[in-house]
Coordinates of N, CA and C in Angstrom, one line a residue:
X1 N -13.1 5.6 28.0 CA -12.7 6.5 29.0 C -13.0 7.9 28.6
X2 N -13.0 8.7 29.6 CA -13.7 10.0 29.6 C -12.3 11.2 29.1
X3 N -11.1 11.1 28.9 CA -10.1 10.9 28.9 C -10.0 11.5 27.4
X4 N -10.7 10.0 26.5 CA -10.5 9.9 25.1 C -11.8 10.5 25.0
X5 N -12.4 11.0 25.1 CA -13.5 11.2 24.3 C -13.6 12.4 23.3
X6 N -14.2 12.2 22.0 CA -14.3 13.1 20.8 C -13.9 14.4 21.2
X7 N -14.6 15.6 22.3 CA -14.1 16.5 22.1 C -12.7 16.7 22.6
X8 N -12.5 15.7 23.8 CA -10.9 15.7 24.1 C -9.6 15.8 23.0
X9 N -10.5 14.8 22.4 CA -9.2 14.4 21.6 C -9.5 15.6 20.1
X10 N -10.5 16.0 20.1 CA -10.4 16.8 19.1 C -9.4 18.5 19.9
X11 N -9.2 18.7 21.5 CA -9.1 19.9 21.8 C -7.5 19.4 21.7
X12 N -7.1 18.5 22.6 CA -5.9 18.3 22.6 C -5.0 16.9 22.3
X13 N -5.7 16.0 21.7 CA -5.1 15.0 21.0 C -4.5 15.6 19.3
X14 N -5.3 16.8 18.6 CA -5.1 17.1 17.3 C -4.4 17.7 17.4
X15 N -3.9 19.1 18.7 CA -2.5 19.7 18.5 C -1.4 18.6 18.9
X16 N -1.5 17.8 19.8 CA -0.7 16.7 20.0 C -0.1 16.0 19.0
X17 N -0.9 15.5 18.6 CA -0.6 14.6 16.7 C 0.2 15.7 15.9
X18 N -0.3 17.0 15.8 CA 0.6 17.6 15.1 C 1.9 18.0 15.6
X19 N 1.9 18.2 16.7 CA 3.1 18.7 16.8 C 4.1 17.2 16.8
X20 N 4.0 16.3 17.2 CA 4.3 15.1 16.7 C 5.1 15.0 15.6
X21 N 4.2 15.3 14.5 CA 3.7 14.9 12.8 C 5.7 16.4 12.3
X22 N 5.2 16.8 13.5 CA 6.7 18.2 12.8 C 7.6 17.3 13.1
X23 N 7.9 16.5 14.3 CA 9.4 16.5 14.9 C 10.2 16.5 13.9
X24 N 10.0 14.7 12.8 CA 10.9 15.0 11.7 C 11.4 16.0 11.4
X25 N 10.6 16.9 10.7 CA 10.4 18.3 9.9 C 11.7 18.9 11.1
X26 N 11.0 19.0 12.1 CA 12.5 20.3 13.1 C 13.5 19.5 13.3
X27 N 13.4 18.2 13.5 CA 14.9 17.7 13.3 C 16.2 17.6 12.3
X28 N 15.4 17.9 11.3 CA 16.0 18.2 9.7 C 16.6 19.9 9.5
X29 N 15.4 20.4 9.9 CA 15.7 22.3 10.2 C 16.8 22.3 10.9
X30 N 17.0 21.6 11.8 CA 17.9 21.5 13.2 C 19.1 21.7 12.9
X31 N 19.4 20.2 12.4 CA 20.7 19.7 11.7 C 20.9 20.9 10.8
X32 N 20.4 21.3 10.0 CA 20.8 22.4 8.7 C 21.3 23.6 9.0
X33 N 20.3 23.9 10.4 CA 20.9 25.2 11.1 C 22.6 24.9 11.8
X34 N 22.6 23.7 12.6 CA 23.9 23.3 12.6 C 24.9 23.3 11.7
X35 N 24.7 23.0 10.4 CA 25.1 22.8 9.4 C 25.6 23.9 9.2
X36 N 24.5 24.7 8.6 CA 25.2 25.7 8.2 C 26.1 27.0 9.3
X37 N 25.9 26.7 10.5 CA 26.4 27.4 11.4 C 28.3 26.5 11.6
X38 N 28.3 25.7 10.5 CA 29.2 25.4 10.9 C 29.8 24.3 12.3
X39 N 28.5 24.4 12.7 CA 28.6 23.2 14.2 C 28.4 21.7 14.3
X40 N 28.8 20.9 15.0 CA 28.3 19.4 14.9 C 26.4 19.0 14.2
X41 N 26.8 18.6 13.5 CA 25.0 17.9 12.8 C 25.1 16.4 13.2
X42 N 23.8 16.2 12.2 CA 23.7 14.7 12.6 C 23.1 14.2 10.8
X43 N 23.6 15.0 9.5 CA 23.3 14.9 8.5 C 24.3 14.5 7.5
X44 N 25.6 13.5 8.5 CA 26.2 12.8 7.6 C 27.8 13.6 6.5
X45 N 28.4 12.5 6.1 CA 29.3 13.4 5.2 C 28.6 13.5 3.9
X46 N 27.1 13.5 3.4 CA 26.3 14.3 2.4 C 24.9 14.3 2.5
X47 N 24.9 15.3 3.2 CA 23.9 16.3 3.7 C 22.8 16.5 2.7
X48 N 23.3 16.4 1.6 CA 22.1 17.4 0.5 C 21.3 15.4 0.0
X49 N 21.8 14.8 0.5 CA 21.3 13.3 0.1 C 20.8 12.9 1.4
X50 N 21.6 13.1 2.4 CA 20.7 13.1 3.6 C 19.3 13.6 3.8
X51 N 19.2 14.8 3.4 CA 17.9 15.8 3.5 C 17.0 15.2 2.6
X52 N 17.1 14.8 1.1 CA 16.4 14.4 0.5 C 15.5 13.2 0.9
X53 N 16.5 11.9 0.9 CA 16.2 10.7 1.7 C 15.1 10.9 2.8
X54 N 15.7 11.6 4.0 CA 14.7 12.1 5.1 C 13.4 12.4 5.2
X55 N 13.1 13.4 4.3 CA 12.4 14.0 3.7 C 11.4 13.1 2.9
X56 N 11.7 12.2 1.9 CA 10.9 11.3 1.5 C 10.3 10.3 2.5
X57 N 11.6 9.8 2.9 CA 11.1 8.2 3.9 C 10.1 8.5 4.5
X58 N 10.2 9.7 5.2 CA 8.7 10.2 5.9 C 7.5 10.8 5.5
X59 N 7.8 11.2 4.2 CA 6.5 11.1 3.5 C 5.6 9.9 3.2
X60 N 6.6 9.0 2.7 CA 6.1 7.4 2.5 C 5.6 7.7 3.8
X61 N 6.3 6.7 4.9 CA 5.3 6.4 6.4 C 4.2 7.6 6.6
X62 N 4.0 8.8 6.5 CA 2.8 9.3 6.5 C 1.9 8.6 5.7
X63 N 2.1 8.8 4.7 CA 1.3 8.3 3.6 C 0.5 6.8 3.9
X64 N 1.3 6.1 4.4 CA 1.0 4.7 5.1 C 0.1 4.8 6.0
X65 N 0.7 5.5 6.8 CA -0.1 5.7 8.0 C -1.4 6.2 8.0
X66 N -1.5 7.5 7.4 CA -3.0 8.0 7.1 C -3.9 6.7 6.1
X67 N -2.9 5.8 5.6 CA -3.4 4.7 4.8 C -4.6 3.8 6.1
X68 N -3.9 3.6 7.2 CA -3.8 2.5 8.0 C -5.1 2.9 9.1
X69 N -5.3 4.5 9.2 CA -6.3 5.3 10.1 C -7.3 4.4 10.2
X70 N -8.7 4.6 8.7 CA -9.5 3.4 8.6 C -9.6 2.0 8.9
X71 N -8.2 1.1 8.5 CA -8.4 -0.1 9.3 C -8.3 -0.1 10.9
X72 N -7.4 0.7 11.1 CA -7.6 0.8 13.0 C -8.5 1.1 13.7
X73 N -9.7 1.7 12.6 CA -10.6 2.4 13.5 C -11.8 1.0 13.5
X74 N -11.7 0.5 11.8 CA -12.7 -0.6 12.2 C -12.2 -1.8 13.3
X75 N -10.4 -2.2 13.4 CA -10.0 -2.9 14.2 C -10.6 -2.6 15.6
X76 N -10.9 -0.7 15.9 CA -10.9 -0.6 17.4 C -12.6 -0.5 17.5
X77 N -13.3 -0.9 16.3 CA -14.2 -0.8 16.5 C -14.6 1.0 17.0
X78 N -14.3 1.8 16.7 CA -14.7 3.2 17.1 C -14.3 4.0 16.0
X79 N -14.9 5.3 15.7 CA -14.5 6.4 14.5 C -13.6 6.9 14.8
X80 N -12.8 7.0 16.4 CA -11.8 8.1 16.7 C -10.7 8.0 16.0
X81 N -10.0 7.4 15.7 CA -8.8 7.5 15.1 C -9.2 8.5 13.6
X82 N -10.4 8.4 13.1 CA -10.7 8.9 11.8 C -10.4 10.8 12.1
X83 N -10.5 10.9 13.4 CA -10.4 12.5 13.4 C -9.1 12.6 13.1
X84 N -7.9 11.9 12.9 CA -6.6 12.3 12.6 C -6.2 12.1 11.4
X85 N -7.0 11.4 10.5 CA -7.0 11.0 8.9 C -6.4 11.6 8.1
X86 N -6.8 13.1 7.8 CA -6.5 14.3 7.3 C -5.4 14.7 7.7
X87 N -5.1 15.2 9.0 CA -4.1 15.6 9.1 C -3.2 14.7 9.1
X88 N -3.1 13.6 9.2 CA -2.0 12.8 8.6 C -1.5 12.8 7.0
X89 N -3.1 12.4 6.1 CA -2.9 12.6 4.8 C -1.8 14.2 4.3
X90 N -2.1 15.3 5.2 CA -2.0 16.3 4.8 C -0.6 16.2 5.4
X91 N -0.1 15.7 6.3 CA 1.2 15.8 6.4 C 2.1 15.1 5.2
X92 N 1.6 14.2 4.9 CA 1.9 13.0 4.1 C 2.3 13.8 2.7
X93 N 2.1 14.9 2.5 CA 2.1 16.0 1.1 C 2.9 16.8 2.0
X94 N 3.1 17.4 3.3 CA 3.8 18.3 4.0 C 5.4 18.4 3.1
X95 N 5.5 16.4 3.4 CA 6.6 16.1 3.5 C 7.3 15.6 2.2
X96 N 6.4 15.2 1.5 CA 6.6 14.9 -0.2 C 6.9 16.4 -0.6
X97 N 6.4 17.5 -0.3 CA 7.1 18.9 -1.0 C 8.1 19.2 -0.5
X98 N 8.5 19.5 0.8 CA 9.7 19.0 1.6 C 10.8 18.6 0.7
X99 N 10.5 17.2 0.3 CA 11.5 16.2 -0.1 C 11.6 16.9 -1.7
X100 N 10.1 17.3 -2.4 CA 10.8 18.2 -3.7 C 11.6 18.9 -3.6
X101 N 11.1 20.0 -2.7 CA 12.1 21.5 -2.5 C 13.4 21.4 -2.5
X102 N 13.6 20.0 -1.2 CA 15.1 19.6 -1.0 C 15.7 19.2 -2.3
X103 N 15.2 18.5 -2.8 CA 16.2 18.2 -4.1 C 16.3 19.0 -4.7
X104 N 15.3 20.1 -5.6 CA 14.9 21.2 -6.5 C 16.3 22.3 -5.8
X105 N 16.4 22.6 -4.4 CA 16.8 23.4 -4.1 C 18.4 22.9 -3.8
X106 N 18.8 21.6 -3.4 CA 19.7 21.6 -2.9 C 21.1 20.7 -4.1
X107 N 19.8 19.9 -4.6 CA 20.6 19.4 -5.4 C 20.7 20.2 -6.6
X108 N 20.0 20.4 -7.5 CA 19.7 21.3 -8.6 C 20.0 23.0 -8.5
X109 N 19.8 23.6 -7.5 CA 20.3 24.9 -7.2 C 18.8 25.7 -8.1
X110 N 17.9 25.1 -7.9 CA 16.4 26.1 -8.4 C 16.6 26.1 -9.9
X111 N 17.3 24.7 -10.5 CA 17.3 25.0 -12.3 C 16.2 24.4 -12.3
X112 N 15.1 25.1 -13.0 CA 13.8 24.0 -13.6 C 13.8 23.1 -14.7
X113 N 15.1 23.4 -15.4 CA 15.2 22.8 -16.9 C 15.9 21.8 -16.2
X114 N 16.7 21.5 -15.1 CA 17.4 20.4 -15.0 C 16.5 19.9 -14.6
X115 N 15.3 20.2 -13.6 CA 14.5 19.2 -13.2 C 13.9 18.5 -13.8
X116 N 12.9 19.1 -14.9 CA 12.1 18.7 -16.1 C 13.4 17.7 -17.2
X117 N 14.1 18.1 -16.9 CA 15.2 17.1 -17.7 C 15.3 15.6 -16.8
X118 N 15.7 15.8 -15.5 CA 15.3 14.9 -14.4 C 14.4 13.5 -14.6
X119 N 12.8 14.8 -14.8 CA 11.8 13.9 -14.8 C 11.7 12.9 -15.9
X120 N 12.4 13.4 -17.2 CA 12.0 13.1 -18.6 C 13.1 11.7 -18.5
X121 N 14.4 11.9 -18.2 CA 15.5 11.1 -18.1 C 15.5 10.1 -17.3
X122 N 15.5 10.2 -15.5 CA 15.2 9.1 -14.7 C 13.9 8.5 -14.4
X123 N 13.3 7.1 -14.6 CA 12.1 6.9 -14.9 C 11.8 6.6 -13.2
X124 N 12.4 6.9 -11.8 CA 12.2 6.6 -10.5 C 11.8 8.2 -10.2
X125 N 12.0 9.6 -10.7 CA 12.0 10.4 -11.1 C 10.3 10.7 -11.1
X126 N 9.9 10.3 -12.5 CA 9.0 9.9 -13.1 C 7.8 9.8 -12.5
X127 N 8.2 8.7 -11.8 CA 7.1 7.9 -11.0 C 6.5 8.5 -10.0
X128 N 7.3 9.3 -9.0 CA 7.5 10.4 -8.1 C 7.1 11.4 -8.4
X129 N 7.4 11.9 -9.4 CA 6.4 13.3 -9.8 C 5.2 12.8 -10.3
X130 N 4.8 12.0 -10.6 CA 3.4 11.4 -11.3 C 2.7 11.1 -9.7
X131 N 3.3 10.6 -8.6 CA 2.3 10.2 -7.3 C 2.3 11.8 -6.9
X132 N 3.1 12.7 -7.3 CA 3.3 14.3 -6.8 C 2.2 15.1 -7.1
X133 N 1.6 15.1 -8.2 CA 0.8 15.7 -9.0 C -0.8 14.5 -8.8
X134 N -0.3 14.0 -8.8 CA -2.1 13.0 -8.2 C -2.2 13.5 -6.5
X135 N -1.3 13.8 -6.0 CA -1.7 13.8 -4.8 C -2.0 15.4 -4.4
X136 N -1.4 16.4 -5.2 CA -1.9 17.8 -5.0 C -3.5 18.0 -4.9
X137 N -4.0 17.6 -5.8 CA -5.7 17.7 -6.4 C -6.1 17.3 -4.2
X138 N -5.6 16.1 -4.3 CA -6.4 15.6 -3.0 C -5.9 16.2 -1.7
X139 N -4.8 17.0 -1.8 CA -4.2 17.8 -0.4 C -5.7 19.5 -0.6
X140 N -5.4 19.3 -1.7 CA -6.9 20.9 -1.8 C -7.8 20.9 -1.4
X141 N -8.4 19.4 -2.1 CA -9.6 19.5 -1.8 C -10.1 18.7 -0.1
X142 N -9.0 18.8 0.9 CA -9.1 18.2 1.6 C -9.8 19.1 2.9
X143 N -10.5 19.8 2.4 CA -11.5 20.5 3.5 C -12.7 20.4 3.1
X144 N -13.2 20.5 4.5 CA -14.9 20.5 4.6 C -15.4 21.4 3.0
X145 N -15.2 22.9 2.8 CA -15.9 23.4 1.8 C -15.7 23.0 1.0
X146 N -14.7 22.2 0.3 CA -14.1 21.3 -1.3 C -15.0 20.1 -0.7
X147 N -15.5 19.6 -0.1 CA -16.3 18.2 -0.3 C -17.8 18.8 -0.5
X148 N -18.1 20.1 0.1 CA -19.4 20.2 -0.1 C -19.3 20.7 -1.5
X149 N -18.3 21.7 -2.6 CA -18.3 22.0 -3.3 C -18.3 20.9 -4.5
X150 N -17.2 19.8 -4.4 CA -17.4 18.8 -5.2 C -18.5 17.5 -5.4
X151 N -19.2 17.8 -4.2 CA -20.3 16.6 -3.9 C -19.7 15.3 -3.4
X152 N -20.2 14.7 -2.8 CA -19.7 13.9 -1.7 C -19.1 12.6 -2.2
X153 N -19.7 12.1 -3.8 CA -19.3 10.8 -4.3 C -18.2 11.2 -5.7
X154 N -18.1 12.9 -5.7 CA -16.6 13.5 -6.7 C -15.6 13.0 -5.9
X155 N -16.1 13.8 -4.6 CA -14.8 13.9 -3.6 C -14.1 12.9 -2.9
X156 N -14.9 11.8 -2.7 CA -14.4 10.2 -2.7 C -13.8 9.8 -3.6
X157 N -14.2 9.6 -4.9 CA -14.0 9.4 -6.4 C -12.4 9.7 -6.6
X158 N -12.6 11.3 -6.4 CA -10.7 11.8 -6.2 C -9.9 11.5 -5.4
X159 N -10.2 10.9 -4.2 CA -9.0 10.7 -2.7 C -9.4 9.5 -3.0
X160 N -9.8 8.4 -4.2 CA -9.4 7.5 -4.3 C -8.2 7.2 -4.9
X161 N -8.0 8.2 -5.6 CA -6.2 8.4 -6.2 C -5.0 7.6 -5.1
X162 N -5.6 7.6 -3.9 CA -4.2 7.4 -2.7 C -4.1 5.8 -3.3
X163 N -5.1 5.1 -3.4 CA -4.8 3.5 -3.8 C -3.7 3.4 -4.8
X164 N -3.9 4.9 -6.1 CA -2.6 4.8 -6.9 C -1.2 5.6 -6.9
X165 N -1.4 6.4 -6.1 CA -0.4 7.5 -5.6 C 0.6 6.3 -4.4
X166 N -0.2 5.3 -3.4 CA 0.8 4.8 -2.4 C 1.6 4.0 -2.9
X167 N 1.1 2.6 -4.2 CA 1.8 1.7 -5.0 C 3.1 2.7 -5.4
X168 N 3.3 4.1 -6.1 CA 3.8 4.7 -7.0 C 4.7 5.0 -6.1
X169 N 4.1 5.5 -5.1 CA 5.2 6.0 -3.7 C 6.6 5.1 -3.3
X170 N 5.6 3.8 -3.2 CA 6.8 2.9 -3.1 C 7.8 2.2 -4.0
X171 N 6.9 2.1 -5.3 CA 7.9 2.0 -6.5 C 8.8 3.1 -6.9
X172 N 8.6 4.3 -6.8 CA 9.7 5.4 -6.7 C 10.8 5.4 -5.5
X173 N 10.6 4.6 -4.2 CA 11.5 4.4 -3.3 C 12.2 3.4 -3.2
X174 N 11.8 2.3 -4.1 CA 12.3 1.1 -4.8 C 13.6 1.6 -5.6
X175 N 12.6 2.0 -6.3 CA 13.9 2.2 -7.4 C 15.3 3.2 -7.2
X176 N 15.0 4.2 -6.4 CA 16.0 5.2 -5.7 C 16.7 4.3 -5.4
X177 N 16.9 3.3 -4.4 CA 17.6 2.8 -3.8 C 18.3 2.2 -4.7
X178 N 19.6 2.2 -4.2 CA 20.7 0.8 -5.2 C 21.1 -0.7 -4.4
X179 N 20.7 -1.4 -5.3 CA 21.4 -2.6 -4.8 C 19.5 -3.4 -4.2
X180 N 20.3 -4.4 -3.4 CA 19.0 -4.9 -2.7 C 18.9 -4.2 -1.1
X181 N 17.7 -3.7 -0.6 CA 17.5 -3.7 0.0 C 16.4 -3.8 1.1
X182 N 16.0 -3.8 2.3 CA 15.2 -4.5 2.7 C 13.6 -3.7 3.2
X183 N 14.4 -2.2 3.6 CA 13.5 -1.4 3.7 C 12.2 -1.0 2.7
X184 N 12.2 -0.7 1.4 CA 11.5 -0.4 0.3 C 10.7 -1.9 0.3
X185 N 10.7 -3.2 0.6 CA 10.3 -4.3 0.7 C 9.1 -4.1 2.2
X186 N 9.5 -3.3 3.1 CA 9.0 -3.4 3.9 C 8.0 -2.7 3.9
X187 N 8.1 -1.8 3.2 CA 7.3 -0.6 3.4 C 5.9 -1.3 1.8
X188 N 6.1 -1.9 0.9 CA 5.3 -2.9 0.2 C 4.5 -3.4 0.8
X189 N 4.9 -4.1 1.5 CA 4.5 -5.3 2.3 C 3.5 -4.7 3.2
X190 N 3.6 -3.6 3.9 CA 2.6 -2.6 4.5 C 1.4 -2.0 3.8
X191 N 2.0 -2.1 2.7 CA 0.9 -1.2 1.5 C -0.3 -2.3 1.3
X192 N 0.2 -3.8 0.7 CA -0.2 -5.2 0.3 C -1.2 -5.1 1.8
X193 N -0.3 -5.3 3.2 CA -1.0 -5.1 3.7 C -2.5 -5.2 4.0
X194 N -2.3 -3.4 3.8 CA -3.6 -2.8 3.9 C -4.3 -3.0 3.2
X195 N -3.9 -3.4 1.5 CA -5.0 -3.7 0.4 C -6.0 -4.9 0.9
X196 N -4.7 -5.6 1.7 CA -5.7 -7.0 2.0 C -6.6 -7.2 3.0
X197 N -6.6 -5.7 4.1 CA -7.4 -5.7 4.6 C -8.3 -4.6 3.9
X198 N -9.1 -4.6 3.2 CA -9.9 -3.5 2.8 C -10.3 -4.6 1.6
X199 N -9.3 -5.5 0.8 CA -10.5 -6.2 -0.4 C -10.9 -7.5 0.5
X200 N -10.6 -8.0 1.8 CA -11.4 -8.7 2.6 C -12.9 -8.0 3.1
X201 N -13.0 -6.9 3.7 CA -14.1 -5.9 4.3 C -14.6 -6.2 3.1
X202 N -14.4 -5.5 1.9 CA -15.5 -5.3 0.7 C -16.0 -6.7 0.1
X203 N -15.0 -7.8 0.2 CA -15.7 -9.5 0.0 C -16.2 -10.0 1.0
X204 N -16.1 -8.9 2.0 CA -17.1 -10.0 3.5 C -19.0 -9.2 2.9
X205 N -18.5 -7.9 3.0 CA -19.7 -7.2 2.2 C -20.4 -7.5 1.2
X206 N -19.8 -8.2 0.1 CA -20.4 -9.1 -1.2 C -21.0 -10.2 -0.7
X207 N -20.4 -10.9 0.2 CA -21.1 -12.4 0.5 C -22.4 -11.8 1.4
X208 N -22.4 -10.6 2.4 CA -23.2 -10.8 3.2 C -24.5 -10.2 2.3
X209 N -24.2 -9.7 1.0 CA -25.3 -9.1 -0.2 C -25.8 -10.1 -0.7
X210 N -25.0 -11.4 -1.1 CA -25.5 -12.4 -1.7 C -26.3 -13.0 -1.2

C-alpha cells in the first residue's frame, strides 16, 4: 500500500515510533513531577525502586525489540521495518542511562565511590555495567558517518556486541529480582527466541552452500 511506502514511513512513521519510544520516559517524568509536587502518583510506596525498575524493564524490551526488527523484516519479507532498527537500538541505551542515572542519582545521592563499590560488591551490578559499557561504543557509532569511518565489516564486527550485551541484559534482570519469578524467564525465552531464528537462517545458508 501506498500508505506504507519508504518515504512515508520515513516522513511520518519515524516521528511516530518516536514519540511512541518516549511514552515510558514521560510517564515516569509525570509521576515524579507529581511526586514531587506533592500530588497523587502512580510510583508506589517506593518510588526511588519504582523509577529504577521502570527504567530498566524498558530498556530490556527495547533492546529486544530492536533485537526482533531483522527477523520481522525477513518474516514480512520487506526491508521496512529495518528503517526503525536504530532508533529502537538507540532507545534501548536511551533507557539503560535512564535506569543508571535513576539509581546513581536517587539511590546513591551522585556518590561515585558508592557506586564503584556497588559494581565491585554486587555481581547483578556487575553484569549490568559490563552490558553498559559494551553497549556505549555501539550507541556512537550508530550513524551513517561512524560506519563510513570504521568500514563497513569494523562496524558490524562491533554491533555484534548486542548478541553479548542482550544475554547480560537479562542475566542482570535475573538476578535483581528476588525469589522465583516469571517475568525475567520470559524475557529469556524471547532472547533464545531470536537466537533460534537467526542460527536457523545461517544453517539454511550452510546447507544451501553445500
Amino acid at each position: 500500500m501506498q500508505i506504507f511506502s519508504v518515504p512515508n514511513l520515513r516522513r511520518f512513521g519515524k516521528p511516530l515510533v518516536f514519540a511512541a519510544c518516549l511514552i515510558p520516559f514521560a510517564w515516569l517524568a509525570f509521576n515524579w513531577w507529581q511526586a514531587f509536587a506533592g500530588a497523587p502518583h502512580d510510583l508506589g510506596f517506593n518510588p526511588n525502586e519504582t523509577s529504577n525498575r521502570f527504567s530498566g524493564d524498558w530498556a530490556l524490551r527495547f533492546l529486544l525489540i530492536s533485537l526482533a526488527v531483522t527477523p520481522l523484516s525477513r518474516v514480512l519479507k520487506s526491508p521496512k521495518p529495518i528503517l526503525f532498527r536504530r532508533m529502537l537500538g538507540l532507545f534501548a541505551y536511551f533507557y539503560v542511562c535512564t535506569h543508571i542515572l535513576s539509581y546513581l542519582w536517587l539511590d546513591l545521592l551522585w556518590d561515585w565511590a558508592g557506586l564503584w563499590a556497588d559494581i565491585i560488591k554486587r555481581v547483578y551490578i556487575t553484569v549490568g555495567m559490563a552490558a553498559f559499557l559494551m553497549l556505549t561504543p555501539m550507541a556512537i557509532t550508530s550513524t551513517k558517518g561512524m560506519i563510513k569511518r570504521l568500514g563497513a565489516k569494523r562496524w558490524q564486527r562491533l554491533h555484534k556486541l548486542v548478541y553479548v550485551i542482550a544475554p547480560l541484559a537479562v542475566i542482570h534482570f535475573f538476578m535483581m529480582r528476588k525469589g522465583f519469578q516469571l517475568e525475567p524467564l520470559i524475557y529469556g525465552a524471547i532472547y533464545l527466541g531470536l537466537m533460534a531464528l537467526r542460527w536457523k537462517r545461517r544453517g539454511g545458508k550452510r546447507v544451501k552452500a553445500a
